[in-house]
Short mmCIF file of C-alpha atoms in Angstrom, two decimals:
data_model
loop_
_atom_site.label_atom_id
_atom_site.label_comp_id
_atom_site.label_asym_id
_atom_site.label_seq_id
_atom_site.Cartn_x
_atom_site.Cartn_y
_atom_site.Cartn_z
CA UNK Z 158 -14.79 -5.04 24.24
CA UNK Z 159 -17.54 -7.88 23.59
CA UNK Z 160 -17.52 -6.62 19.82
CA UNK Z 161 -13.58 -7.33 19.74
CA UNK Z 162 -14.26 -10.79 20.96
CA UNK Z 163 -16.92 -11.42 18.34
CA UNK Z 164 -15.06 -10.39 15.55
CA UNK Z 165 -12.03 -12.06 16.75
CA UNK Z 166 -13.95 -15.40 16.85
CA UNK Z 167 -16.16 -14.64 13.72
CA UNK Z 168 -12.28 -14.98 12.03
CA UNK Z 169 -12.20 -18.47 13.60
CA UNK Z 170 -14.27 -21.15 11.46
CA UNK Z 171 -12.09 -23.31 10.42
CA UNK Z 172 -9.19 -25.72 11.57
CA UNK Z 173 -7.82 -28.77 11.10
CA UNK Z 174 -6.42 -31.76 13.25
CA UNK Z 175 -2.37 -31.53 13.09
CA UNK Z 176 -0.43 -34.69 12.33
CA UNK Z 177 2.53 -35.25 14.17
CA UNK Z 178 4.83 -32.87 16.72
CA UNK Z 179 6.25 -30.01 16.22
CA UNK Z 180 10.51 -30.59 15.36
CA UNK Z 181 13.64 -28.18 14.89
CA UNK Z 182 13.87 -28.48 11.35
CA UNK Z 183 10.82 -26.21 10.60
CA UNK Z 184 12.07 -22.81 11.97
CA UNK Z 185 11.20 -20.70 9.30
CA UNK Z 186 8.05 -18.90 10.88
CA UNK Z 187 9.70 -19.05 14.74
CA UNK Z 188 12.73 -17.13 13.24
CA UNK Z 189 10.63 -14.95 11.34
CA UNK Z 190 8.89 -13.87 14.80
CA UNK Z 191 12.57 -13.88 16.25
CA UNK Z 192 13.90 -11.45 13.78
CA UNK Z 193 10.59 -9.36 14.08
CA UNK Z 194 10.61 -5.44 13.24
CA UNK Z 195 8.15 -4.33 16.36
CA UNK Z 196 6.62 -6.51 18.92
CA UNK Z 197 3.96 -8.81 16.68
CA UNK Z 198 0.87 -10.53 18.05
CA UNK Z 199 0.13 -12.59 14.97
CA UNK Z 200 1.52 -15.36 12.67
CA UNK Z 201 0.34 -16.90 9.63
CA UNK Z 202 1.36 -20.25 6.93
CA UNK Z 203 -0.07 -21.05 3.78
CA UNK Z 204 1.24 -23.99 1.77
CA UNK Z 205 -0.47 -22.61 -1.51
CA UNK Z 206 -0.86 -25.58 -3.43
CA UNK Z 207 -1.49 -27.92 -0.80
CA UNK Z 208 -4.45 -25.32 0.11
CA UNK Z 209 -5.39 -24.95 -3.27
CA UNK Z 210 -5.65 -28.88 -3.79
CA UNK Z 211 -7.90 -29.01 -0.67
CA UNK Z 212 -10.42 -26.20 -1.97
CA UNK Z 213 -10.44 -27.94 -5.43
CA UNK Z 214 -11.65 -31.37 -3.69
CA UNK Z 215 -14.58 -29.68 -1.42
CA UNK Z 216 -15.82 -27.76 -4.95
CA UNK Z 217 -14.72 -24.59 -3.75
CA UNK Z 218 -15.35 -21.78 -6.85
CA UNK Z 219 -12.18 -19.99 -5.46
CA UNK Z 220 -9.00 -20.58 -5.71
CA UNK Z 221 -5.15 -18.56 -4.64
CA UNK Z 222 -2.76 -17.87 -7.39
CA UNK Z 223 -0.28 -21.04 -8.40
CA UNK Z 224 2.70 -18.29 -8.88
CA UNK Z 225 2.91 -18.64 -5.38
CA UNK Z 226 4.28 -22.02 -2.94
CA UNK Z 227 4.53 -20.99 0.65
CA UNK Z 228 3.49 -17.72 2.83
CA UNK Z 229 4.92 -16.63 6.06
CA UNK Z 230 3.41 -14.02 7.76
CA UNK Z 231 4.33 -11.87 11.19
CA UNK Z 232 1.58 -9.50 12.59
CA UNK Z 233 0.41 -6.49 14.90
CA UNK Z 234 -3.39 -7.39 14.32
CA UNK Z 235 -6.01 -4.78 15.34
CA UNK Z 236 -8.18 -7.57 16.63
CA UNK Z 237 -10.93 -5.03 16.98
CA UNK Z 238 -11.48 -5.07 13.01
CA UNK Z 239 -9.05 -7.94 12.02
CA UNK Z 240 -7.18 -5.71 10.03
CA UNK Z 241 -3.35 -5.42 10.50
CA UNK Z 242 -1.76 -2.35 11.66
CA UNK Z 243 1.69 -3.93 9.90
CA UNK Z 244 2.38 -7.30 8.32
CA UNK Z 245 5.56 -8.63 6.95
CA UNK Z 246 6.77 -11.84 5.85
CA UNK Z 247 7.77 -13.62 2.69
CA UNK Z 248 6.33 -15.49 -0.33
CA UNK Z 249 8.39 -18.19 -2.28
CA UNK Z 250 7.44 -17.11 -6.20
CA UNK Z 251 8.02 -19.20 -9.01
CA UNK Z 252 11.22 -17.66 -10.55
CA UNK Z 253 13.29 -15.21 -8.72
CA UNK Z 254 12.24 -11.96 -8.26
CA UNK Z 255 14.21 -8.89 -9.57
CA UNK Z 256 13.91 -5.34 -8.06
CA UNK Z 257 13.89 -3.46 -11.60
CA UNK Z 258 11.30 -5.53 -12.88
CA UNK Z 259 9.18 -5.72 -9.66
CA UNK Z 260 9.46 -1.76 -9.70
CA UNK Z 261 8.37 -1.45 -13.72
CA UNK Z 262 5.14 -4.03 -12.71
CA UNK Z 263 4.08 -1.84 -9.54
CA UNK Z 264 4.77 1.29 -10.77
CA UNK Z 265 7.36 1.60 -7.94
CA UNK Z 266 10.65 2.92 -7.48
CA UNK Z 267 14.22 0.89 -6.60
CA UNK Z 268 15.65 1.87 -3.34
CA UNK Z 269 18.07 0.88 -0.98
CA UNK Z 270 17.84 0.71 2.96
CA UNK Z 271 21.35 -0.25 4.89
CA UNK Z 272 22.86 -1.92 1.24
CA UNK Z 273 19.89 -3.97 0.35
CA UNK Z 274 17.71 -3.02 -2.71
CA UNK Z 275 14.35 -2.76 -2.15
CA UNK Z 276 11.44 -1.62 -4.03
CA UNK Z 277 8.78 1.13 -2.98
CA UNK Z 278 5.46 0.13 -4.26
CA UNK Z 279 2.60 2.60 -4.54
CA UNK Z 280 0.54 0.50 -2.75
CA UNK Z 281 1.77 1.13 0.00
CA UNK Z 282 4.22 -1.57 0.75
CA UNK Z 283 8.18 -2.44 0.81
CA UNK Z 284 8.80 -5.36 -1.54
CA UNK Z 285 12.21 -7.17 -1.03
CA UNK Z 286 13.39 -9.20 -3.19
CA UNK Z 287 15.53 -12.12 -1.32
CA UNK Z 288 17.33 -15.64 -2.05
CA UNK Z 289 15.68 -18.69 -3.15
CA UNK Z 290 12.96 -17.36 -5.02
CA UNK Z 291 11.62 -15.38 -1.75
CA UNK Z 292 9.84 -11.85 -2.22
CA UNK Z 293 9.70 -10.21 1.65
CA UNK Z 294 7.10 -8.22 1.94
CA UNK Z 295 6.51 -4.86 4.45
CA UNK Z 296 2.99 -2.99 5.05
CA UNK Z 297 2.56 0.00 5.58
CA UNK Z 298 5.53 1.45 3.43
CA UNK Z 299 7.58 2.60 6.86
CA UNK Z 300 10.88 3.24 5.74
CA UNK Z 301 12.49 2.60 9.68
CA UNK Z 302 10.15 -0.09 10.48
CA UNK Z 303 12.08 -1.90 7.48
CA UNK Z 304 15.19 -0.74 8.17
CA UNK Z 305 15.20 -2.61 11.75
CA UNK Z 306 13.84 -5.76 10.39
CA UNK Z 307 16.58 -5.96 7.73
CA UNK Z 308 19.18 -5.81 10.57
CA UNK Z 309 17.55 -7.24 13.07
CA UNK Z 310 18.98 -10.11 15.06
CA UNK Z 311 17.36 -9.59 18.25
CA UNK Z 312 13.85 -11.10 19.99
CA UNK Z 313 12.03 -8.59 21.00
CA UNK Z 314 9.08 -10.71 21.03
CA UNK Z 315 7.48 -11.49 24.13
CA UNK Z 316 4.79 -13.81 23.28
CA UNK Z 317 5.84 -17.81 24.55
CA UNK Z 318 2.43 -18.61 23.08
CA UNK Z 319 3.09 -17.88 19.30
CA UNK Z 320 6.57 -18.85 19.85
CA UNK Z 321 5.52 -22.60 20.74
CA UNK Z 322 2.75 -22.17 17.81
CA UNK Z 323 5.27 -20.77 15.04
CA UNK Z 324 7.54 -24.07 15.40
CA UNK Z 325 4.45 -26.20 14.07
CA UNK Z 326 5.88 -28.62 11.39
CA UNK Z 327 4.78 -26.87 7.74
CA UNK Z 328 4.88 -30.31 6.02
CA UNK Z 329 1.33 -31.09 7.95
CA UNK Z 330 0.70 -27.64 7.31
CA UNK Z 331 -1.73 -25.89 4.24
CA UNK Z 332 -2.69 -23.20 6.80
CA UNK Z 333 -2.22 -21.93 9.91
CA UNK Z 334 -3.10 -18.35 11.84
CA UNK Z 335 -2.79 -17.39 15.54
CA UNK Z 336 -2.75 -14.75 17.64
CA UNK Z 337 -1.88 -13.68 21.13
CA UNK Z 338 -4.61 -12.14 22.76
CA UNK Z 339 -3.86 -11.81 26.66
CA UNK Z 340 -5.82 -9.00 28.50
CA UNK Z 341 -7.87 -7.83 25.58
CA UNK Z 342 -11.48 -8.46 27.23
CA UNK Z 343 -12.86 -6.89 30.48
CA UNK Z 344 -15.30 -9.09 32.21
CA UNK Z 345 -17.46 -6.36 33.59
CA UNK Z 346 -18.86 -4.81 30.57
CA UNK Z 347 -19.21 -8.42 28.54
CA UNK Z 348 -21.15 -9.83 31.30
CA UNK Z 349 -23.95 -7.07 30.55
CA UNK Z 350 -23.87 -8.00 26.60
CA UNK Z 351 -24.09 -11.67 27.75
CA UNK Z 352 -27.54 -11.14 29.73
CA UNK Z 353 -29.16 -11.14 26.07
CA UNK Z 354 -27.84 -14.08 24.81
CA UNK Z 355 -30.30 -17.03 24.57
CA UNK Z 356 -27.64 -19.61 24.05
CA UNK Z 357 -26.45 -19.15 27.90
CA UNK Z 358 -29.32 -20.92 28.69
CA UNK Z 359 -28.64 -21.53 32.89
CA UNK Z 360 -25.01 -20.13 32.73
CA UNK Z 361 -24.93 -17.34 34.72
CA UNK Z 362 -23.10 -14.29 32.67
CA UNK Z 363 -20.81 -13.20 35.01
CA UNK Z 364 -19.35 -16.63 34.71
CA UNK Z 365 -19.20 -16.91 31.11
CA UNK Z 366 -18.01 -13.10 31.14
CA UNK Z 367 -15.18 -14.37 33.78
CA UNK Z 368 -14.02 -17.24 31.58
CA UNK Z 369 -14.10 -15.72 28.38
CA UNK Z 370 -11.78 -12.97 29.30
CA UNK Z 371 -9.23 -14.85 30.05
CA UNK Z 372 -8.77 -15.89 26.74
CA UNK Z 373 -5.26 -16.39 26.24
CA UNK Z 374 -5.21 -16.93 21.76
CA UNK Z 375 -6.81 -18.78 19.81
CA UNK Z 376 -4.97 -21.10 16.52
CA UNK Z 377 -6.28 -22.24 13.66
CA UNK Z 378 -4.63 -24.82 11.33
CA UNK Z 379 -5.33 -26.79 7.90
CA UNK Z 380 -3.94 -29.62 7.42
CA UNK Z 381 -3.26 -30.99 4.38
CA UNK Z 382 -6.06 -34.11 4.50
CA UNK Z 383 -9.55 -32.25 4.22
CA UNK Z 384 -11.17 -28.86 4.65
CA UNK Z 385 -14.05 -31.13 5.80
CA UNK Z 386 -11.87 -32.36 9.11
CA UNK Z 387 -10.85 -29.09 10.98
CA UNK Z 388 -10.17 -27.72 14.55
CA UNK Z 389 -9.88 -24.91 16.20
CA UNK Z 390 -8.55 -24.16 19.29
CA UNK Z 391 -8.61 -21.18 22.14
CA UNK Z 392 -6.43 -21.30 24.85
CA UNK Z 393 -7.78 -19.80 28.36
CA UNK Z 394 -6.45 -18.70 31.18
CA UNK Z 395 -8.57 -20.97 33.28
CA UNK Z 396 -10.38 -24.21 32.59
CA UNK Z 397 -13.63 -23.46 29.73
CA UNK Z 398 -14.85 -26.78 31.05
CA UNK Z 399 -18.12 -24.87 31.81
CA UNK Z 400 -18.41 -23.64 28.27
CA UNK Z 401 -18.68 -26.87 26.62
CA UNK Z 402 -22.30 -27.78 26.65
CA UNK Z 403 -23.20 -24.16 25.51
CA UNK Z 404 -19.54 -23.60 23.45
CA UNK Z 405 -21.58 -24.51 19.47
CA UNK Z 406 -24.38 -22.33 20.27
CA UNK Z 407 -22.61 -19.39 22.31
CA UNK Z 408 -20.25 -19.23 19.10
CA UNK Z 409 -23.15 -19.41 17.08
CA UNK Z 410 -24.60 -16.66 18.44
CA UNK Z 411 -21.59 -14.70 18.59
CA UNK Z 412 -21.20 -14.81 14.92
CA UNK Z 413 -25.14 -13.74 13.98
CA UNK Z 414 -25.39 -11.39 16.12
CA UNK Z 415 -22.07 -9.67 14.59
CA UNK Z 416 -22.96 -10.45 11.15
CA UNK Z 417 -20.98 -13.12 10.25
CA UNK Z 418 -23.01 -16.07 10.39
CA UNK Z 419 -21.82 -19.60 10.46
CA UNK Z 420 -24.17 -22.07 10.99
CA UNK Z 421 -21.56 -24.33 10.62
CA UNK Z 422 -20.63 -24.33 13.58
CA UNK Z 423 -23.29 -25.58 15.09
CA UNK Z 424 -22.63 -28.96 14.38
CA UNK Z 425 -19.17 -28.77 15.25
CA UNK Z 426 -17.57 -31.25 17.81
CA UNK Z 427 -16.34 -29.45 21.15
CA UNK Z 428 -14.17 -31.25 23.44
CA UNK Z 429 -12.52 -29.12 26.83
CA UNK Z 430 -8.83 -31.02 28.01
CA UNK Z 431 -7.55 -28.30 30.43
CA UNK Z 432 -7.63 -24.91 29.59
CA UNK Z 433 -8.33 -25.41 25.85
CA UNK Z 434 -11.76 -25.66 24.04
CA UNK Z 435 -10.86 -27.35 20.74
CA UNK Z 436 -13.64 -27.32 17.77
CA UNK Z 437 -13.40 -30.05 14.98
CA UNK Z 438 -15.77 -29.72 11.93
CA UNK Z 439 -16.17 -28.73 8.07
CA UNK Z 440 -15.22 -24.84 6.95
CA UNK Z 441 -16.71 -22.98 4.45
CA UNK Z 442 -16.04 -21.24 1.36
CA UNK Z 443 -17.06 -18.07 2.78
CA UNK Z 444 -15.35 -18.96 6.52
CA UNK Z 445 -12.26 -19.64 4.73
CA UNK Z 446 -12.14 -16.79 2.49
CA UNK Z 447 -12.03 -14.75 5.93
CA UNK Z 448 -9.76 -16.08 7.36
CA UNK Z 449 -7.20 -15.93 4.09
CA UNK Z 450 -8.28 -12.14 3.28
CA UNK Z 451 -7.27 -10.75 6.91
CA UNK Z 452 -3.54 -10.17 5.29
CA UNK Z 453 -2.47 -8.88 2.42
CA UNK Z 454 0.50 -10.71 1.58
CA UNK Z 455 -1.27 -13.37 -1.10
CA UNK Z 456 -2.69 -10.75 -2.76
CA UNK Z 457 0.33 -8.67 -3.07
CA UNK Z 458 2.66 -11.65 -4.24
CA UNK Z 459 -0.21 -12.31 -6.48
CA UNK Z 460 -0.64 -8.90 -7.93
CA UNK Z 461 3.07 -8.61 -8.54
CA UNK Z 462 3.68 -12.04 -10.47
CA UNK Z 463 0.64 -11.77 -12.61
CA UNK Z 464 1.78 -8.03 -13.16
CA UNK Z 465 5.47 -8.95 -14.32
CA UNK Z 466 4.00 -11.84 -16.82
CA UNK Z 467 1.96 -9.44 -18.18
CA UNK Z 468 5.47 -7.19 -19.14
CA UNK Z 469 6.89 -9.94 -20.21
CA UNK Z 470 3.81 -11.42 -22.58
CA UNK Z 471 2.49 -7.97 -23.91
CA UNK Z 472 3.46 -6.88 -26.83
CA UNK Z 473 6.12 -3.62 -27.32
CA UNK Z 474 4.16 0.03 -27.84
CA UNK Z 475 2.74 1.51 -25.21
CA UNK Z 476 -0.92 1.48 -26.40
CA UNK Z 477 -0.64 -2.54 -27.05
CA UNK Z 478 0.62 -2.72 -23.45
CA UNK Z 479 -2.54 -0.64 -22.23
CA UNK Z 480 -5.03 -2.98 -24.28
CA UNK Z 481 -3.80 -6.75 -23.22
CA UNK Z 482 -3.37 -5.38 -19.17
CA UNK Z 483 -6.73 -3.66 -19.20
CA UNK Z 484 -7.85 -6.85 -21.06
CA UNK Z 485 -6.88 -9.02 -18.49
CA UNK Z 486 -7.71 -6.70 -15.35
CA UNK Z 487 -11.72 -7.39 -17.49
CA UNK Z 488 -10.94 -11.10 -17.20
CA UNK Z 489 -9.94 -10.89 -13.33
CA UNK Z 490 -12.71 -8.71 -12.54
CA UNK Z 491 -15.13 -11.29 -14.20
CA UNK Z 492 -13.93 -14.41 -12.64
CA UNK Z 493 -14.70 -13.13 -9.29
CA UNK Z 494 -18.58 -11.80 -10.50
CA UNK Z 495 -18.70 -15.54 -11.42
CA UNK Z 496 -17.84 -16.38 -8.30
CA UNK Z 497 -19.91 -14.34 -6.47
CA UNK Z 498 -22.85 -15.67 -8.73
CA UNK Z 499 -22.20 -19.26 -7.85
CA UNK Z 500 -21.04 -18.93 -4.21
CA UNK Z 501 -24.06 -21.11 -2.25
CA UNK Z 502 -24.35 -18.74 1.60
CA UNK Z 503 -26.03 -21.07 4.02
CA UNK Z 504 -27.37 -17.32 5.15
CA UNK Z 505 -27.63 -14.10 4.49
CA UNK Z 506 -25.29 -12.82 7.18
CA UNK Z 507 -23.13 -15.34 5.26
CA UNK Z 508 -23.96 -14.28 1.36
CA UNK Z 509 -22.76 -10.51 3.47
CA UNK Z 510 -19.63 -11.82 4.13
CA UNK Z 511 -19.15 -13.31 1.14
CA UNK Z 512 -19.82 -10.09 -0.74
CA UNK Z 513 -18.00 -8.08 1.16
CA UNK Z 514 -14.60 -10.52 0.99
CA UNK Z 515 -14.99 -10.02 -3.11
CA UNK Z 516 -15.09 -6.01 -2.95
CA UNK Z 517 -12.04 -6.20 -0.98
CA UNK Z 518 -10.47 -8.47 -3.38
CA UNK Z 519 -11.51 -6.17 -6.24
CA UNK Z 520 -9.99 -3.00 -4.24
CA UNK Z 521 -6.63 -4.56 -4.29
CA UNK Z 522 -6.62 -5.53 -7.82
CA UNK Z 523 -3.66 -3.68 -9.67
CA UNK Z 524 -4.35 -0.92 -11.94
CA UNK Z 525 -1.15 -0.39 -13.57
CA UNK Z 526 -1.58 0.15 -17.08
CA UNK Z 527 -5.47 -0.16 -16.79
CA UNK Z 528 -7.45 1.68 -18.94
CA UNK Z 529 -8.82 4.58 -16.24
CA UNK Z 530 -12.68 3.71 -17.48
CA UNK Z 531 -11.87 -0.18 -16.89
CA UNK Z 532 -10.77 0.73 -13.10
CA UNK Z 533 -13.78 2.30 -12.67
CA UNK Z 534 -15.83 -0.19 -13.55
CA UNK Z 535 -14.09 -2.34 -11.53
CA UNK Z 536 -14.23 -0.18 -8.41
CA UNK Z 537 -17.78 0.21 -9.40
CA UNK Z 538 -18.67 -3.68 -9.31
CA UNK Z 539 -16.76 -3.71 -5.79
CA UNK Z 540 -19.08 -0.96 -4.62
CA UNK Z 541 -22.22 -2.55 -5.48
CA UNK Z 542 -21.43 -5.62 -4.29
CA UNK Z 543 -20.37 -3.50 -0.65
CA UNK Z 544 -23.69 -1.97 -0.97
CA UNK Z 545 -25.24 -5.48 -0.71
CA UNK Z 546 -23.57 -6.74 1.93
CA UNK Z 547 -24.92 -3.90 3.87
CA UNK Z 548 -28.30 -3.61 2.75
CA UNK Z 549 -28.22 -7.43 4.12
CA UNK Z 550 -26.76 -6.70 7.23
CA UNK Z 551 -29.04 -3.33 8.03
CA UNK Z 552 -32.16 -5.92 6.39
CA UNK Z 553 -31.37 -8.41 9.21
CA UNK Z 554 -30.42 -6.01 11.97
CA UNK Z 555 -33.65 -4.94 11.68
CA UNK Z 556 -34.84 -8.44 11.55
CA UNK Z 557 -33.53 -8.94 14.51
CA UNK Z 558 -35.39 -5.74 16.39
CA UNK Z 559 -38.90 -6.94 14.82
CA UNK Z 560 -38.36 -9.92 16.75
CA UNK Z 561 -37.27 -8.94 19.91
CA UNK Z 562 -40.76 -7.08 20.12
CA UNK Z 563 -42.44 -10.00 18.72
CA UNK Z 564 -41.05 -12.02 21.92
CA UNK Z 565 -41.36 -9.24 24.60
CA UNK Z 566 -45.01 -7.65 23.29
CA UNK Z 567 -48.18 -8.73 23.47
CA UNK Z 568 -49.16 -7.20 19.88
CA UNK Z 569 -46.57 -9.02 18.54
CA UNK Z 570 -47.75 -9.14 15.17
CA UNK Z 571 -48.94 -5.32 15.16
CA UNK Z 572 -45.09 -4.52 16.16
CA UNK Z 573 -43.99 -6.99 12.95
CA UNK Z 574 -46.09 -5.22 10.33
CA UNK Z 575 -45.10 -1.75 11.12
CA UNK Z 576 -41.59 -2.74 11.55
CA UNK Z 577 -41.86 -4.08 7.81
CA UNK Z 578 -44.45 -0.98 6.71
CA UNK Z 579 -47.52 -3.57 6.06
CA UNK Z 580 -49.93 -2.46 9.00
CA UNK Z 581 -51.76 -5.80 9.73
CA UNK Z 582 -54.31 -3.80 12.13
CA UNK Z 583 -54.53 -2.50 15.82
CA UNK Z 584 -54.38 -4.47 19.25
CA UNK Z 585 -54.10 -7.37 17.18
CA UNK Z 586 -52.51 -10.21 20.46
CA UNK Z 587 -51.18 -13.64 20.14
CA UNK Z 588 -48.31 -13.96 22.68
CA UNK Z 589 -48.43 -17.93 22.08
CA UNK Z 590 -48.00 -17.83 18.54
CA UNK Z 591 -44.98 -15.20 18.53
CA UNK Z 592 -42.53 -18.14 17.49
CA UNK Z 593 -44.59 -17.74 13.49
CA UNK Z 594 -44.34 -14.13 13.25
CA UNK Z 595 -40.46 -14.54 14.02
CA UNK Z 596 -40.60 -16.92 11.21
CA UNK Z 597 -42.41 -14.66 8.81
CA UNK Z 598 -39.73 -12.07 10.19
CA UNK Z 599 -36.94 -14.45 9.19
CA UNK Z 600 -38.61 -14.93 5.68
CA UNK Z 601 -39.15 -11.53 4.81
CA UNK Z 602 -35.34 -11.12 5.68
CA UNK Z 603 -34.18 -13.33 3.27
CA UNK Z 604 -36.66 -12.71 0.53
CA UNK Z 605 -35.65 -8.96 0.86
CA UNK Z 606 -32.03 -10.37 1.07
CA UNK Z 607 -31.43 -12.41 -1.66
CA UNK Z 608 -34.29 -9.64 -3.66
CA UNK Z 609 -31.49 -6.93 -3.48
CA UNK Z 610 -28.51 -9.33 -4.47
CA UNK Z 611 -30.33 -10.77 -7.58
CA UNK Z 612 -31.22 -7.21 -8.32
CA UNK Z 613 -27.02 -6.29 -8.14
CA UNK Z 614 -26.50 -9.17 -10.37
CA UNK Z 615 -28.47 -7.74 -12.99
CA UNK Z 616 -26.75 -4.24 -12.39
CA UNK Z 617 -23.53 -5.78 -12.90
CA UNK Z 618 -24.51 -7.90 -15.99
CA UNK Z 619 -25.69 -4.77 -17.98
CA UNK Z 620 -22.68 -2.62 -16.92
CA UNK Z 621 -20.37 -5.74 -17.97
CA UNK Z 622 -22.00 -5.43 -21.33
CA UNK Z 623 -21.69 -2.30 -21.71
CA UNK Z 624 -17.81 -2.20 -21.16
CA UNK Z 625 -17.39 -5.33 -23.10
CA UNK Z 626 -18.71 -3.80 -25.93
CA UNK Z 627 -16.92 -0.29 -25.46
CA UNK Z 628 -13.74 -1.56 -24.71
CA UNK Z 629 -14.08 -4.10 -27.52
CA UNK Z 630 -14.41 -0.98 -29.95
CA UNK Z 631 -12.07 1.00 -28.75
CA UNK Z 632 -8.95 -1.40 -28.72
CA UNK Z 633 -10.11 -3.21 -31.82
CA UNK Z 634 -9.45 -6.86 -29.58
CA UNK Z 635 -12.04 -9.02 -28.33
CA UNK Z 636 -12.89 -8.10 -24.53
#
């Protein structure tokens, strides 16, 4: 159960102070969780171009799609891998969405569930096109499941803690996530990971154990100020006054040891009022991106509007059609190499995470129309950059077993060079200088690290060529 915990609060780096009290007039998000399909444990908010605006100041590289204003988002989150098991919500697009040409963009099919047309995408979602410019949005594709949110007018949520949290006032609002996490962690086994941890320091870990698991959720909101101002809080069961002095460095911790550094976080400010620890401090590209690419909603609005301008801007044959979307799926594809070439990780666990966030937005990418070679080279990019996050990861796993043994034996530095295949000699003993070789340790992780991603780059740059030049010649258009 510790490992649910970590990921849970490797999701968390980011949040910002809210302005003002919640009021009535903001009920969009509290009746979405009202009118929920199944009992949901999550919400989410983004104002796009409010968040968009912020990531532009701080000289963020990435950006969300401006076909899109506002997201609301209802949730049963798997908080075990931060994926959802459903999602629904709505987008507000640009122009009002129509069924028949949402189903000619996706490749999906116009349907109807108790008199409302909706579309079945091959993705694997239920797209519904509503009133004032809204697209709702269903995943998995579960043909009841939608039926009972479209005529729902019931609660059948049970969660007072996202209800307070979902009548937040959006005009403060760029983002906001939470989640109701009540009886998740066990004590007894997350005491035993805890005897490891060096950032306990004299905690005991059957007390830290005792008040972690009765977290209660955790929040996270952006305001619409800074991305360099943010808080986070998580709400206990009992007072995590204890936690405070050790709270930056237990996270800390947390996060490296899971592979999702944030050093960050570290130089967060902590304060404990009750039963709340709230964190206030700057969020990362690569933090952010996290905590945006848990749901697929953005994506999916995304993928549809660019999808139907496309239609609409192509020319009329069939093979022009082909040429300007696989032309454009080459663009997409691009901008995010470029992106992954000038992202700046504080770490490697953090270039990892980084990595792996752009070969999940590459996966999701639409492929309708797409020449079939173009998709693969696409899902072949995605792959290698996949492959580096977890060469990283495995590099600085077994960083972090070289220098366990560096601490614990007395041939500390014997135990580093066969761990890293250099032999430095036999019965070799320092025990006071162990702190160096954990430095070399740490070097040779990044250098290996950042080694294997420079050698990706250069993978990806020759097959870019490549298909610029063959995809050039084939459609007789500049790629």
């Amino acid at each position: 159960m510790f490992t649910t915990t970590a990921r849970l609060l490797a999701s968390i780096c980011v949040c910002v102070s809210l302005m003002g009290v919640a009021n009535a007039q903001d009920t969009k998000l509290a009746k979405l969780l009202v009118q929920s399909p199944a009992p949901a444990n999550a919400i989410a908010y983004v104002h796009v171009p409010s968040l968009n605006k912020l990531m532009s100041d701080a000289e963020f590289s990435s950006r969300l799609t401006e076909n899109v204003n506002d997201i609301w988002l209802i949730s049963d989150l798997d908080l075990s891998s931060l994926r959802p098991r459903w999602e629904a919500g709505y987008a507000t697009m640009k122009s009002a969405p129509d069924a028949e040409k949402i189903a000619s963009a996706t490749g999906g099919y116009v349907d109807s569930i108790i008199g409302t047309p909706v579309v079945w995408s091959p993705r694997q979602s239920y797209l519904v096109p509503l009133e004032d410019n809204r697209l709702g949005f269903l995943r998995p594709a579960n043909r009841s499941l939608l039926s009972r949110w479209i005529q729902s007018d019931a609660d059948i949520s049970d969660s007072t803690y996202l209800a307070a949290l979902s009548k937040q006032p959006e005009s403060y609002l760029s983002f906001m996530i939470a989640a109701d996490v009540r009886n998740l962690i066990s004590p007894v086994p997350l005491a035993e990971k805890l005897q490891k941890f060096t950032s306990l320091k004299s905690n005991q870990p059957d007390s830290v154990a005792s008040t972690l698991a009765s977290i209660k959720g955790f929040s996270v909101i952006i305001g619409r100020d800074s991305l360099g101002q943010c808080i986070f809080t998580i709400d206990f069961e009992k007072s995590p006054a204890s936690l405070k002095t050790i709270a930056n460095e237990l996270l800390a911790e947390i996060l490296e040891r899971n592979g999702t550094a944030a050093p960050e976080v570290l130089s967060w400010e902590v304060k404990s009022e009750g039963n709340q620890l709230a964190f206030k401090g700057a969020i990362t590209e690569a933090s952010l991106g996290g905590l945006l690419n848990i749901f697929t909603l953005s994506t999916e609005a995304n993928n549809i509007s660019n999808q139907m301008i496309k239609l609409s801007d192509s020319p009329g044959s069939a093979a022009e059609q082909v040429a300007y979307t696989t032309k454009h799926y080459f663009d997409e594809v691009n901008k995010t190499i470029e992106q992954v070439r000038k992202h700046k990780a504080q770490t490697t666990g953090g270039l990892a995470k980084w990595n792996d966030q752009q070969a999940r937005k590459l996966d999701a990418m639409g492929t309708l129309n797409v020449d079939p070679v173009m998709v693969q080279y696409g899902s072949d990019v995605a792959e290698l950059l996949r492959g580096n996050a977890l060469n990283v990861r495995s590099t600085n796993i077994q960083a972090g077993k070289a220098k366990a043994s560096q601490g614990l034996s007395s041939g500390s530095y014997y135990a580093y060079g066969r761990g890293y295949g250099y032999g430095y000699g036999y019965g070799y003993s320092d025990p006071n200088s162990s702190a160096d070789y954990q430095r070399v340790t740490d070097a040779y992780a990044r250098g290996t690290a950042y080694a294997d991603f420079r050698s990706v780059l250069s993978q990806i740059d020759k097959m870019t060529a490549s298909m610029r030049r063959q995809m050039t010649d084939k459609y007789k258009m500049q790629f």
